[in-house]
Amino acid sequence: MLLTLPHLLSPADLQNARQQLASAPWADGSDSAGPQARLAKNNEQLPRDCAAAQAISAMVLAALDRSALVLTATLPKRVFPPRINRYGGAANHYGDHVDASIRQMPGRRERLRTDISCTVFLSDPEEYDGGELCIADTFGEQQIKLPAGHAVIYPGTSVHQVRPVTRGHRMACFFWIESMVRSDEQRRLLYEMDMALLRLRGQHGDSPETVALTGTYHNLLRMWADT
Ligand code: NI
């Protein structure tokens, strides 16, 4: 399931992020890519331990926690600490690749399965040309370029690329989510059911039917989820 998350970051968050990024220590981006992806990757990233990366990473994690849409769409079990990247100048693209399926959580013993990929846009589309996130999907190729503060989630299984940035710089935050529900298909059914129930309750209030269907939602989640 590919889903956009409008206004994930607040205007105040975004202003803070932009201030941090103005003097951030960009470095070569190949350190976090696997062997196949490294050949395709040509961008810059912030070192994980720099002040700007830590502040923006914490801000994005807090925004995820506030978002009911993120919770229902991803059913998160673990979130990989967000990284920040930049495309522009000579380091301006990331060719077709699939993200590594398993990642070591930094500084911890656990690993994370990358069920869901997420990109949070930190630059506005007017600030750069190119730089579309292109995701190959069963419905065809999706080209994503969102306003600053908006995010997109898409299946970790997708082949995707960031097209060359030909003017300006494109900054974004990226990370992965391991979901309690491994299957993208099951997650999508749960998301659609939850959203339909939300609308039903909004239109008609609670009824014996919405209570029963909410029970069915939770019983499906109980059947499919690993906590
Ligand atoms: Ni990727």
mmCIF file of N, CA, C and O in Angstrom, residues 21-114:
data_model
loop_
_atom_site.group_PDB
_atom_site.id
_atom_site.type_symbol
_atom_site.label_atom_id
_atom_site.label_comp_id
_atom_site.label_asym_id
_atom_site.label_seq_id
_atom_site.Cartn_x
_atom_site.Cartn_y
_atom_site.Cartn_z
ATOM 1 N N LEU A 21 19.356 22.269 9.384
ATOM 2 C CA LEU A 21 19.978 21.784 8.149
ATOM 3 C C LEU A 21 20.876 22.833 7.504
ATOM 4 O O LEU A 21 21.761 22.495 6.718
ATOM 5 N N ALA A 22 20.665 24.104 7.850
ATOM 6 C CA ALA A 22 21.407 25.192 7.194
ATOM 7 C C ALA A 22 22.913 25.054 7.411
ATOM 8 O O ALA A 22 23.702 25.423 6.544
ATOM 9 N N SER A 23 23.318 24.496 8.554
ATOM 10 C CA SER A 23 24.767 24.378 8.817
ATOM 11 C C SER A 23 25.155 22.929 9.136
ATOM 12 O O SER A 23 26.082 22.676 9.897
ATOM 13 N N ALA A 24 24.440 21.978 8.559
ATOM 14 C CA ALA A 24 24.662 20.571 8.914
ATOM 15 C C ALA A 24 25.869 19.989 8.165
ATOM 16 O O ALA A 24 26.175 20.398 7.049
ATOM 17 N N PRO A 25 26.557 19.006 8.784
ATOM 18 C CA PRO A 25 27.786 18.420 8.195
ATOM 19 C C PRO A 25 27.490 17.250 7.249
ATOM 20 O O PRO A 25 27.583 16.094 7.634
ATOM 21 N N TRP A 26 27.156 17.533 6.003
ATOM 22 C CA TRP A 26 26.785 16.473 5.053
ATOM 23 C C TRP A 26 27.977 15.570 4.761
ATOM 24 O O TRP A 26 29.103 16.029 4.655
ATOM 25 N N ALA A 27 27.703 14.279 4.569
ATOM 26 C CA ALA A 27 28.762 13.310 4.265
ATOM 27 C C ALA A 27 28.278 12.370 3.161
ATOM 28 O O ALA A 27 27.082 12.345 2.842
ATOM 29 N N ASP A 28 29.199 11.600 2.593
ATOM 30 C CA ASP A 28 28.852 10.648 1.536
ATOM 31 C C ASP A 28 27.761 9.689 2.016
ATOM 32 O O ASP A 28 27.810 9.228 3.156
ATOM 33 N N GLY A 29 26.791 9.392 1.132
ATOM 34 C CA GLY A 29 25.619 8.632 1.559
ATOM 35 C C GLY A 29 25.726 7.126 1.436
ATOM 36 O O GLY A 29 24.777 6.413 1.745
ATOM 37 N N SER A 30 26.887 6.616 1.005
ATOM 38 C CA SER A 30 26.933 5.176 0.707
ATOM 39 C C SER A 30 27.022 4.300 1.958
ATOM 40 O O SER A 30 26.862 3.093 1.878
ATOM 41 N N ASP A 31 27.233 4.897 3.146
ATOM 42 C CA ASP A 31 27.473 4.063 4.338
ATOM 43 C C ASP A 31 26.272 3.233 4.760
ATOM 44 O O ASP A 31 26.438 2.164 5.325
ATOM 45 N N SER A 32 25.046 3.690 4.448
ATOM 46 C CA SER A 32 23.887 2.942 4.938
ATOM 47 C C SER A 32 23.267 2.038 3.872
ATOM 48 O O SER A 32 22.189 1.512 4.063
ATOM 49 N N ALA A 33 23.944 1.870 2.732
ATOM 50 C CA ALA A 33 23.373 1.051 1.652
ATOM 51 C C ALA A 33 24.030 -0.321 1.610
ATOM 52 O O ALA A 33 25.210 -0.472 1.926
ATOM 53 N N GLY A 34 23.261 -1.330 1.194
ATOM 54 C CA GLY A 34 23.809 -2.667 0.980
ATOM 55 C C GLY A 34 24.623 -2.700 -0.312
ATOM 56 O O GLY A 34 24.694 -1.695 -1.023
ATOM 57 N N PRO A 35 25.258 -3.844 -0.650
ATOM 58 C CA PRO A 35 26.159 -3.895 -1.808
ATOM 59 C C PRO A 35 25.501 -3.519 -3.143
ATOM 60 O O PRO A 35 26.089 -2.780 -3.934
ATOM 61 N N GLN A 36 24.263 -4.027 -3.403
ATOM 62 C CA GLN A 36 23.617 -3.680 -4.686
ATOM 63 C C GLN A 36 23.223 -2.215 -4.694
ATOM 64 O O GLN A 36 23.481 -1.477 -5.654
ATOM 65 N N ALA A 37 22.603 -1.762 -3.590
ATOM 66 C CA ALA A 37 22.114 -0.383 -3.530
ATOM 67 C C ALA A 37 23.276 0.601 -3.608
ATOM 68 O O ALA A 37 23.152 1.678 -4.187
ATOM 69 N N ARG A 38 24.444 0.219 -3.047
ATOM 70 C CA ARG A 38 25.580 1.152 -3.010
ATOM 71 C C ARG A 38 26.019 1.541 -4.423
ATOM 72 O O ARG A 38 26.425 2.670 -4.668
ATOM 73 N N LEU A 39 25.918 0.592 -5.359
ATOM 74 C CA LEU A 39 26.310 0.890 -6.735
ATOM 75 C C LEU A 39 25.388 1.927 -7.367
ATOM 76 O O LEU A 39 25.800 2.690 -8.231
ATOM 77 N N ALA A 40 24.125 1.944 -6.928
ATOM 78 C CA ALA A 40 23.144 2.838 -7.535
ATOM 79 C C ALA A 40 23.067 4.175 -6.813
ATOM 80 O O ALA A 40 22.473 5.125 -7.302
ATOM 81 N N LYS A 41 23.673 4.239 -5.632
ATOM 82 C CA LYS A 41 23.427 5.378 -4.727
ATOM 83 C C LYS A 41 24.462 6.479 -4.896
ATOM 84 O O LYS A 41 25.652 6.227 -4.832
ATOM 85 N N ASN A 42 23.986 7.702 -5.095
ATOM 86 C CA ASN A 42 24.893 8.848 -5.211
ATOM 87 C C ASN A 42 24.221 10.049 -4.557
ATOM 88 O O ASN A 42 23.549 10.847 -5.213
ATOM 89 N N ASN A 43 24.319 10.127 -3.235
ATOM 90 C CA ASN A 43 23.726 11.256 -2.513
ATOM 91 C C ASN A 43 24.562 11.551 -1.271
ATOM 92 O O ASN A 43 25.647 11.001 -1.098
ATOM 93 N N GLU A 44 24.037 12.435 -0.430
ATOM 94 C CA GLU A 44 24.724 12.749 0.824
ATOM 95 C C GLU A 44 23.782 12.462 1.986
ATOM 96 O O GLU A 44 22.557 12.499 1.822
ATOM 97 N N GLN A 45 24.369 12.191 3.147
ATOM 98 C CA GLN A 45 23.578 11.957 4.353
ATOM 99 C C GLN A 45 24.223 12.686 5.520
ATOM 100 O O GLN A 45 25.426 12.964 5.495
ATOM 101 N N LEU A 46 23.430 12.930 6.549
ATOM 102 C CA LEU A 46 23.992 13.468 7.781
ATOM 103 C C LEU A 46 24.514 12.306 8.618
ATOM 104 O O LEU A 46 23.837 11.275 8.726
ATOM 105 N N PRO A 47 25.704 12.450 9.228
ATOM 106 C CA PRO A 47 26.149 11.435 10.184
ATOM 107 C C PRO A 47 25.078 11.287 11.269
ATOM 108 O O PRO A 47 24.490 12.283 11.707
ATOM 109 N N ARG A 48 24.836 10.042 11.683
ATOM 110 C CA ARG A 48 23.757 9.768 12.624
ATOM 111 C C ARG A 48 23.897 10.552 13.935
ATOM 112 O O ARG A 48 22.921 10.943 14.544
ATOM 113 N N ASP A 49 25.171 10.764 14.348
ATOM 114 C CA ASP A 49 25.377 11.349 15.680
ATOM 115 C C ASP A 49 25.502 12.874 15.678
ATOM 116 O O ASP A 49 25.751 13.464 16.719
ATOM 117 N N CYS A 50 25.353 13.540 14.528
ATOM 118 C CA CYS A 50 25.470 15.001 14.560
ATOM 119 C C CYS A 50 24.205 15.608 15.166
ATOM 120 O O CYS A 50 23.143 14.983 15.180
ATOM 121 N N ALA A 51 24.330 16.848 15.666
ATOM 122 C CA ALA A 51 23.222 17.476 16.399
ATOM 123 C C ALA A 51 21.980 17.622 15.512
ATOM 124 O O ALA A 51 20.848 17.359 15.947
ATOM 125 N N ALA A 52 22.184 18.016 14.252
ATOM 126 C CA ALA A 52 21.033 18.230 13.358
ATOM 127 C C ALA A 52 20.292 16.914 13.120
ATOM 128 O O ALA A 52 19.050 16.860 13.174
ATOM 129 N N ALA A 53 21.040 15.837 12.867
ATOM 130 C CA ALA A 53 20.401 14.538 12.603
ATOM 131 C C ALA A 53 19.630 14.069 13.833
ATOM 132 O O ALA A 53 18.504 13.568 13.720
ATOM 133 N N GLN A 54 20.240 14.244 15.004
ATOM 134 C CA GLN A 54 19.567 13.777 16.219
ATOM 135 C C GLN A 54 18.290 14.572 16.479
ATOM 136 O O GLN A 54 17.255 14.002 16.844
ATOM 137 N N ALA A 55 18.351 15.878 16.273
ATOM 138 C CA ALA A 55 17.169 16.719 16.527
ATOM 139 C C ALA A 55 16.048 16.383 15.547
ATOM 140 O O ALA A 55 14.878 16.230 15.937
ATOM 141 N N ILE A 56 16.395 16.224 14.267
ATOM 142 C CA ILE A 56 15.355 15.972 13.259
ATOM 143 C C ILE A 56 14.795 14.553 13.421
ATOM 144 O O ILE A 56 13.586 14.335 13.305
ATOM 145 N N SER A 57 15.668 13.608 13.729
ATOM 146 C CA SER A 57 15.222 12.238 13.948
ATOM 147 C C SER A 57 14.215 12.174 15.111
ATOM 148 O O SER A 57 13.137 11.562 14.990
ATOM 149 N N ALA A 58 14.534 12.858 16.210
ATOM 150 C CA ALA A 58 13.622 12.862 17.369
ATOM 151 C C ALA A 58 12.303 13.546 17.013
ATOM 152 O O ALA A 58 11.225 13.097 17.426
ATOM 153 N N MET A 59 12.388 14.602 16.227
ATOM 154 C CA MET A 59 11.187 15.334 15.814
ATOM 155 C C MET A 59 10.269 14.453 14.954
ATOM 156 O O MET A 59 9.050 14.427 15.136
ATOM 157 N N VAL A 60 10.879 13.702 14.044
ATOM 158 C CA VAL A 60 10.080 12.835 13.165
ATOM 159 C C VAL A 60 9.450 11.692 13.974
ATOM 160 O O VAL A 60 8.273 11.369 13.792
ATOM 161 N N LEU A 61 10.211 11.111 14.895
ATOM 162 C CA LEU A 61 9.647 10.030 15.728
ATOM 163 C C LEU A 61 8.473 10.550 16.562
ATOM 164 O O LEU A 61 7.453 9.866 16.708
ATOM 165 N N ALA A 62 8.589 11.781 17.086
ATOM 166 C CA ALA A 62 7.488 12.355 17.869
ATOM 167 C C ALA A 62 6.268 12.590 16.973
ATOM 168 O O ALA A 62 5.123 12.346 17.386
ATOM 169 N N ALA A 63 6.516 13.036 15.740
ATOM 170 C CA ALA A 63 5.399 13.271 14.802
ATOM 171 C C ALA A 63 4.693 11.947 14.464
ATOM 172 O O ALA A 63 3.460 11.900 14.349
ATOM 173 N N LEU A 64 5.469 10.871 14.335
ATOM 174 C CA LEU A 64 4.866 9.553 14.057
ATOM 175 C C LEU A 64 3.964 9.140 15.218
ATOM 176 O O LEU A 64 2.859 8.625 15.014
ATOM 177 N N ASP A 65 4.443 9.378 16.440
ATOM 178 C CA ASP A 65 3.671 8.994 17.632
ATOM 179 C C ASP A 65 2.354 9.761 17.734
ATOM 180 O O ASP A 65 1.379 9.256 18.272
ATOM 181 N N ARG A 66 2.341 10.999 17.226
ATOM 182 C CA ARG A 66 1.123 11.833 17.300
ATOM 183 C C ARG A 66 0.092 11.442 16.243
ATOM 184 O O ARG A 66 -1.061 11.833 16.341
ATOM 185 N N SER A 67 0.519 10.740 15.205
ATOM 186 C CA SER A 67 -0.342 10.556 14.032
ATOM 187 C C SER A 67 -1.177 9.273 14.112
ATOM 188 O O SER A 67 -0.646 8.161 14.034
ATOM 189 N N ALA A 68 -2.495 9.445 14.226
ATOM 190 C CA ALA A 68 -3.396 8.293 14.237
ATOM 191 C C ALA A 68 -3.357 7.578 12.876
ATOM 192 O O ALA A 68 -3.504 6.353 12.803
ATOM 193 N N LEU A 69 -3.139 8.360 11.807
ATOM 194 C CA LEU A 69 -3.087 7.771 10.463
ATOM 195 C C LEU A 69 -1.883 6.828 10.336
ATOM 196 O O LEU A 69 -1.997 5.726 9.786
ATOM 197 N N VAL A 70 -0.734 7.248 10.864
ATOM 198 C CA VAL A 70 0.458 6.389 10.820
ATOM 199 C C VAL A 70 0.196 5.101 11.594
ATOM 200 O O VAL A 70 0.514 4.000 11.132
ATOM 201 N N LEU A 71 -0.416 5.242 12.744
ATOM 202 C CA LEU A 71 -0.668 4.071 13.593
ATOM 203 C C LEU A 71 -1.548 3.054 12.855
ATOM 204 O O LEU A 71 -1.215 1.869 12.770
ATOM 205 N N THR A 72 -2.661 3.507 12.293
ATOM 206 C CA THR A 72 -3.576 2.554 11.652
ATOM 207 C C THR A 72 -3.023 2.030 10.323
ATOM 208 O O THR A 72 -3.261 0.874 9.957
ATOM 209 N N ALA A 73 -2.255 2.863 9.609
ATOM 210 C CA ALA A 73 -1.761 2.422 8.299
ATOM 211 C C ALA A 73 -0.554 1.506 8.416
ATOM 212 O O ALA A 73 -0.307 0.679 7.535
ATOM 213 N N THR A 74 0.245 1.642 9.496
ATOM 214 C CA THR A 74 1.480 0.852 9.578
ATOM 215 C C THR A 74 1.477 -0.183 10.709
ATOM 216 O O THR A 74 2.271 -1.103 10.683
ATOM 217 N N LEU A 75 0.665 -0.011 11.726
ATOM 218 C CA LEU A 75 0.638 -0.909 12.891
ATOM 219 C C LEU A 75 2.078 -1.221 13.338
ATOM 220 O O LEU A 75 2.536 -2.375 13.281
ATOM 221 N N PRO A 76 2.798 -0.168 13.769
ATOM 222 C CA PRO A 76 4.245 -0.302 13.968
ATOM 223 C C PRO A 76 4.637 -1.205 15.133
ATOM 224 O O PRO A 76 4.004 -1.192 16.183
ATOM 225 N N LYS A 77 5.682 -1.978 14.899
ATOM 226 C CA LYS A 77 6.296 -2.777 15.959
ATOM 227 C C LYS A 77 7.635 -2.142 16.350
ATOM 228 O O LYS A 77 7.919 -1.959 17.521
ATOM 229 N N ARG A 78 8.444 -1.829 15.335
ATOM 230 C CA ARG A 78 9.719 -1.140 15.561
ATOM 231 C C ARG A 78 9.913 -0.116 14.455
ATOM 232 O O ARG A 78 9.513 -0.356 13.314
ATOM 233 N N VAL A 79 10.564 0.979 14.805
ATOM 234 C CA VAL A 79 10.884 2.013 13.812
ATOM 235 C C VAL A 79 12.402 2.194 13.797
ATOM 236 O O VAL A 79 13.022 2.359 14.854
ATOM 237 N N PHE A 80 12.969 2.150 12.611
ATOM 238 C CA PHE A 80 14.414 2.380 12.467
ATOM 239 C C PHE A 80 14.691 3.862 12.691
ATOM 240 O O PHE A 80 13.965 4.702 12.158
ATOM 241 N N PRO A 81 15.705 4.221 13.471
ATOM 242 C CA PRO A 81 15.951 5.648 13.724
ATOM 243 C C PRO A 81 16.140 6.419 12.411
ATOM 244 O O PRO A 81 16.989 6.053 11.593
ATOM 245 N N PRO A 82 15.331 7.454 12.171
ATOM 246 C CA PRO A 82 15.351 8.161 10.891
ATOM 247 C C PRO A 82 16.719 8.750 10.538
ATOM 248 O O PRO A 82 17.456 9.197 11.413
ATOM 249 N N ARG A 83 17.050 8.703 9.252
ATOM 250 C CA ARG A 83 18.252 9.335 8.703
ATOM 251 C C ARG A 83 17.836 10.501 7.819
ATOM 252 O O ARG A 83 16.695 10.548 7.368
ATOM 253 N N ILE A 84 18.775 11.381 7.520
ATOM 254 C CA ILE A 84 18.467 12.557 6.699
ATOM 255 C C ILE A 84 19.408 12.555 5.499
ATOM 256 O O ILE A 84 20.614 12.330 5.655
ATOM 257 N N ASN A 85 18.852 12.776 4.311
ATOM 258 C CA ASN A 85 19.696 12.783 3.120
ATOM 259 C C ASN A 85 19.467 14.031 2.276
ATOM 260 O O ASN A 85 18.509 14.784 2.487
ATOM 261 N N ARG A 86 20.376 14.226 1.329
ATOM 262 C CA ARG A 86 20.318 15.395 0.451
ATOM 263 C C ARG A 86 20.775 14.990 -0.941
ATOM 264 O O ARG A 86 21.768 14.255 -1.087
ATOM 265 N N TYR A 87 20.045 15.467 -1.943
ATOM 266 C CA TYR A 87 20.391 15.234 -3.343
ATOM 267 C C TYR A 87 20.567 16.594 -4.012
ATOM 268 O O TYR A 87 19.724 17.482 -3.849
ATOM 269 N N GLY A 88 21.670 16.723 -4.790
ATOM 270 C CA GLY A 88 21.892 17.966 -5.527
ATOM 271 C C GLY A 88 23.350 18.033 -5.938
ATOM 272 O O GLY A 88 24.180 17.254 -5.442
ATOM 273 N N GLY A 89 23.699 18.963 -6.829
ATOM 274 C CA GLY A 89 25.081 19.078 -7.304
ATOM 275 C C GLY A 89 25.536 17.776 -7.931
ATOM 276 O O GLY A 89 24.797 17.170 -8.722
ATOM 277 N N ALA A 90 26.739 17.304 -7.551
ATOM 278 C CA ALA A 90 27.285 16.079 -8.148
ATOM 279 C C ALA A 90 26.689 14.820 -7.515
ATOM 280 O O ALA A 90 26.745 13.739 -8.097
ATOM 281 N N ALA A 91 26.119 14.942 -6.309
ATOM 282 C CA ALA A 91 25.535 13.784 -5.605
ATOM 283 C C ALA A 91 24.021 13.919 -5.662
ATOM 284 O O ALA A 91 23.384 14.433 -4.744
ATOM 285 N N ASN A 92 23.442 13.497 -6.798
ATOM 286 C CA ASN A 92 22.091 13.973 -7.085
ATOM 287 C C ASN A 92 21.047 12.907 -7.390
ATOM 288 O O ASN A 92 19.937 13.240 -7.805
ATOM 289 N N HIS A 93 21.368 11.615 -7.235
ATOM 290 C CA HIS A 93 20.360 10.612 -7.582
ATOM 291 C C HIS A 93 20.616 9.295 -6.842
ATOM 292 O O HIS A 93 21.685 9.094 -6.258
ATOM 293 N N TYR A 94 19.622 8.427 -6.926
ATOM 294 C CA TYR A 94 19.740 7.070 -6.354
ATOM 295 C C TYR A 94 18.960 6.173 -7.312
ATOM 296 O O TYR A 94 17.732 6.221 -7.355
ATOM 297 N N GLY A 95 19.708 5.392 -8.110
ATOM 298 C CA GLY A 95 19.075 4.566 -9.146
ATOM 299 C C GLY A 95 18.223 3.449 -8.569
ATOM 300 O O GLY A 95 18.144 3.270 -7.348
ATOM 301 N N ASP A 96 17.582 2.691 -9.469
ATOM 302 C CA ASP A 96 16.668 1.616 -9.045
ATOM 303 C C ASP A 96 17.322 0.667 -8.051
ATOM 304 O O ASP A 96 18.434 0.191 -8.274
ATOM 305 N N HIS A 97 16.613 0.383 -6.968
ATOM 306 C CA HIS A 97 17.109 -0.564 -5.970
ATOM 307 C C HIS A 97 15.949 -1.025 -5.091
ATOM 308 O O HIS A 97 14.868 -0.426 -5.102
ATOM 309 N N VAL A 98 16.179 -2.082 -4.341
ATOM 310 C CA VAL A 98 15.264 -2.502 -3.273
ATOM 311 C C VAL A 98 16.015 -2.336 -1.964
ATOM 312 O O VAL A 98 17.191 -2.697 -1.867
ATOM 313 N N ASP A 99 15.368 -1.770 -0.963
ATOM 314 C CA ASP A 99 16.026 -1.579 0.328
ATOM 315 C C ASP A 99 16.318 -2.942 0.959
ATOM 316 O O ASP A 99 15.556 -3.894 0.779
ATOM 317 N N ALA A 100 17.430 -3.012 1.703
ATOM 318 C CA ALA A 100 17.783 -4.263 2.378
ATOM 319 C C ALA A 100 16.604 -4.713 3.251
ATOM 320 O O ALA A 100 15.946 -3.893 3.894
ATOM 321 N N SER A 101 16.360 -6.023 3.271
ATOM 322 C CA SER A 101 15.164 -6.548 3.953
ATOM 323 C C SER A 101 15.299 -6.543 5.471
ATOM 324 O O SER A 101 14.316 -6.392 6.197
ATOM 325 N N ILE A 102 16.528 -6.726 5.950
ATOM 326 C CA ILE A 102 16.778 -6.789 7.395
ATOM 327 C C ILE A 102 17.850 -5.759 7.730
ATOM 328 O O ILE A 102 18.874 -5.677 7.038
ATOM 329 N N ARG A 103 17.626 -4.988 8.768
ATOM 330 C CA ARG A 103 18.636 -3.998 9.179
ATOM 331 C C ARG A 103 18.931 -4.156 10.659
ATOM 332 O O ARG A 103 18.032 -4.450 11.451
ATOM 333 N N GLN A 104 20.194 -3.950 10.992
ATOM 334 C CA GLN A 104 20.602 -3.955 12.398
ATOM 335 C C GLN A 104 20.187 -2.626 13.015
ATOM 336 O O GLN A 104 20.471 -1.573 12.449
ATOM 337 N N MET A 105 19.499 -2.672 14.141
ATOM 338 C CA MET A 105 19.150 -1.423 14.822
ATOM 339 C C MET A 105 20.437 -0.817 15.384
ATOM 340 O O MET A 105 21.178 -1.510 16.100
ATOM 341 N N PRO A 106 20.719 0.461 15.081
ATOM 342 C CA PRO A 106 21.987 1.038 15.523
ATOM 343 C C PRO A 106 22.145 1.001 17.040
ATOM 344 O O PRO A 106 21.232 1.391 17.770
ATOM 345 N N GLY A 107 23.283 0.493 17.482
ATOM 346 C CA GLY A 107 23.588 0.474 18.916
ATOM 347 C C GLY A 107 22.765 -0.510 19.732
ATOM 348 O O GLY A 107 22.772 -0.462 20.950
ATOM 349 N N ARG A 108 22.018 -1.389 19.062
ATOM 350 C CA ARG A 108 21.186 -2.349 19.805
ATOM 351 C C ARG A 108 21.433 -3.751 19.246
ATOM 352 O O ARG A 108 22.014 -3.911 18.182
ATOM 353 N N ARG A 109 20.961 -4.748 19.960
ATOM 354 C CA ARG A 109 21.164 -6.118 19.481
ATOM 355 C C ARG A 109 20.105 -6.541 18.468
ATOM 356 O O ARG A 109 20.337 -7.425 17.654
ATOM 357 N N GLU A 110 18.895 -5.919 18.532
ATOM 358 C CA GLU A 110 17.816 -6.389 17.642
ATOM 359 C C GLU A 110 18.031 -5.972 16.187
ATOM 360 O O GLU A 110 18.700 -4.983 15.912
ATOM 361 N N ARG A 111 17.379 -6.731 15.353
ATOM 362 C CA ARG A 111 17.290 -6.372 13.947
ATOM 363 C C ARG A 111 15.867 -5.927 13.653
ATOM 364 O O ARG A 111 14.957 -6.164 14.452
ATOM 365 N N LEU A 112 15.681 -5.308 12.499
ATOM 366 C CA LEU A 112 14.358 -4.854 12.080
ATOM 367 C C LEU A 112 14.110 -5.354 10.665
ATOM 368 O O LEU A 112 15.009 -5.303 9.823
ATOM 369 N N ARG A 113 12.903 -5.863 10.405
ATOM 370 C CA ARG A 113 12.508 -6.265 9.048
ATOM 371 C C ARG A 113 11.859 -5.034 8.408
ATOM 372 O O ARG A 113 10.953 -4.431 8.990
ATOM 373 N N THR A 114 12.326 -4.651 7.223
ATOM 374 C CA THR A 114 11.856 -3.401 6.608
ATOM 375 C C THR A 114 10.564 -3.648 5.828
ATOM 376 O O THR A 114 10.560 -3.696 4.605
#
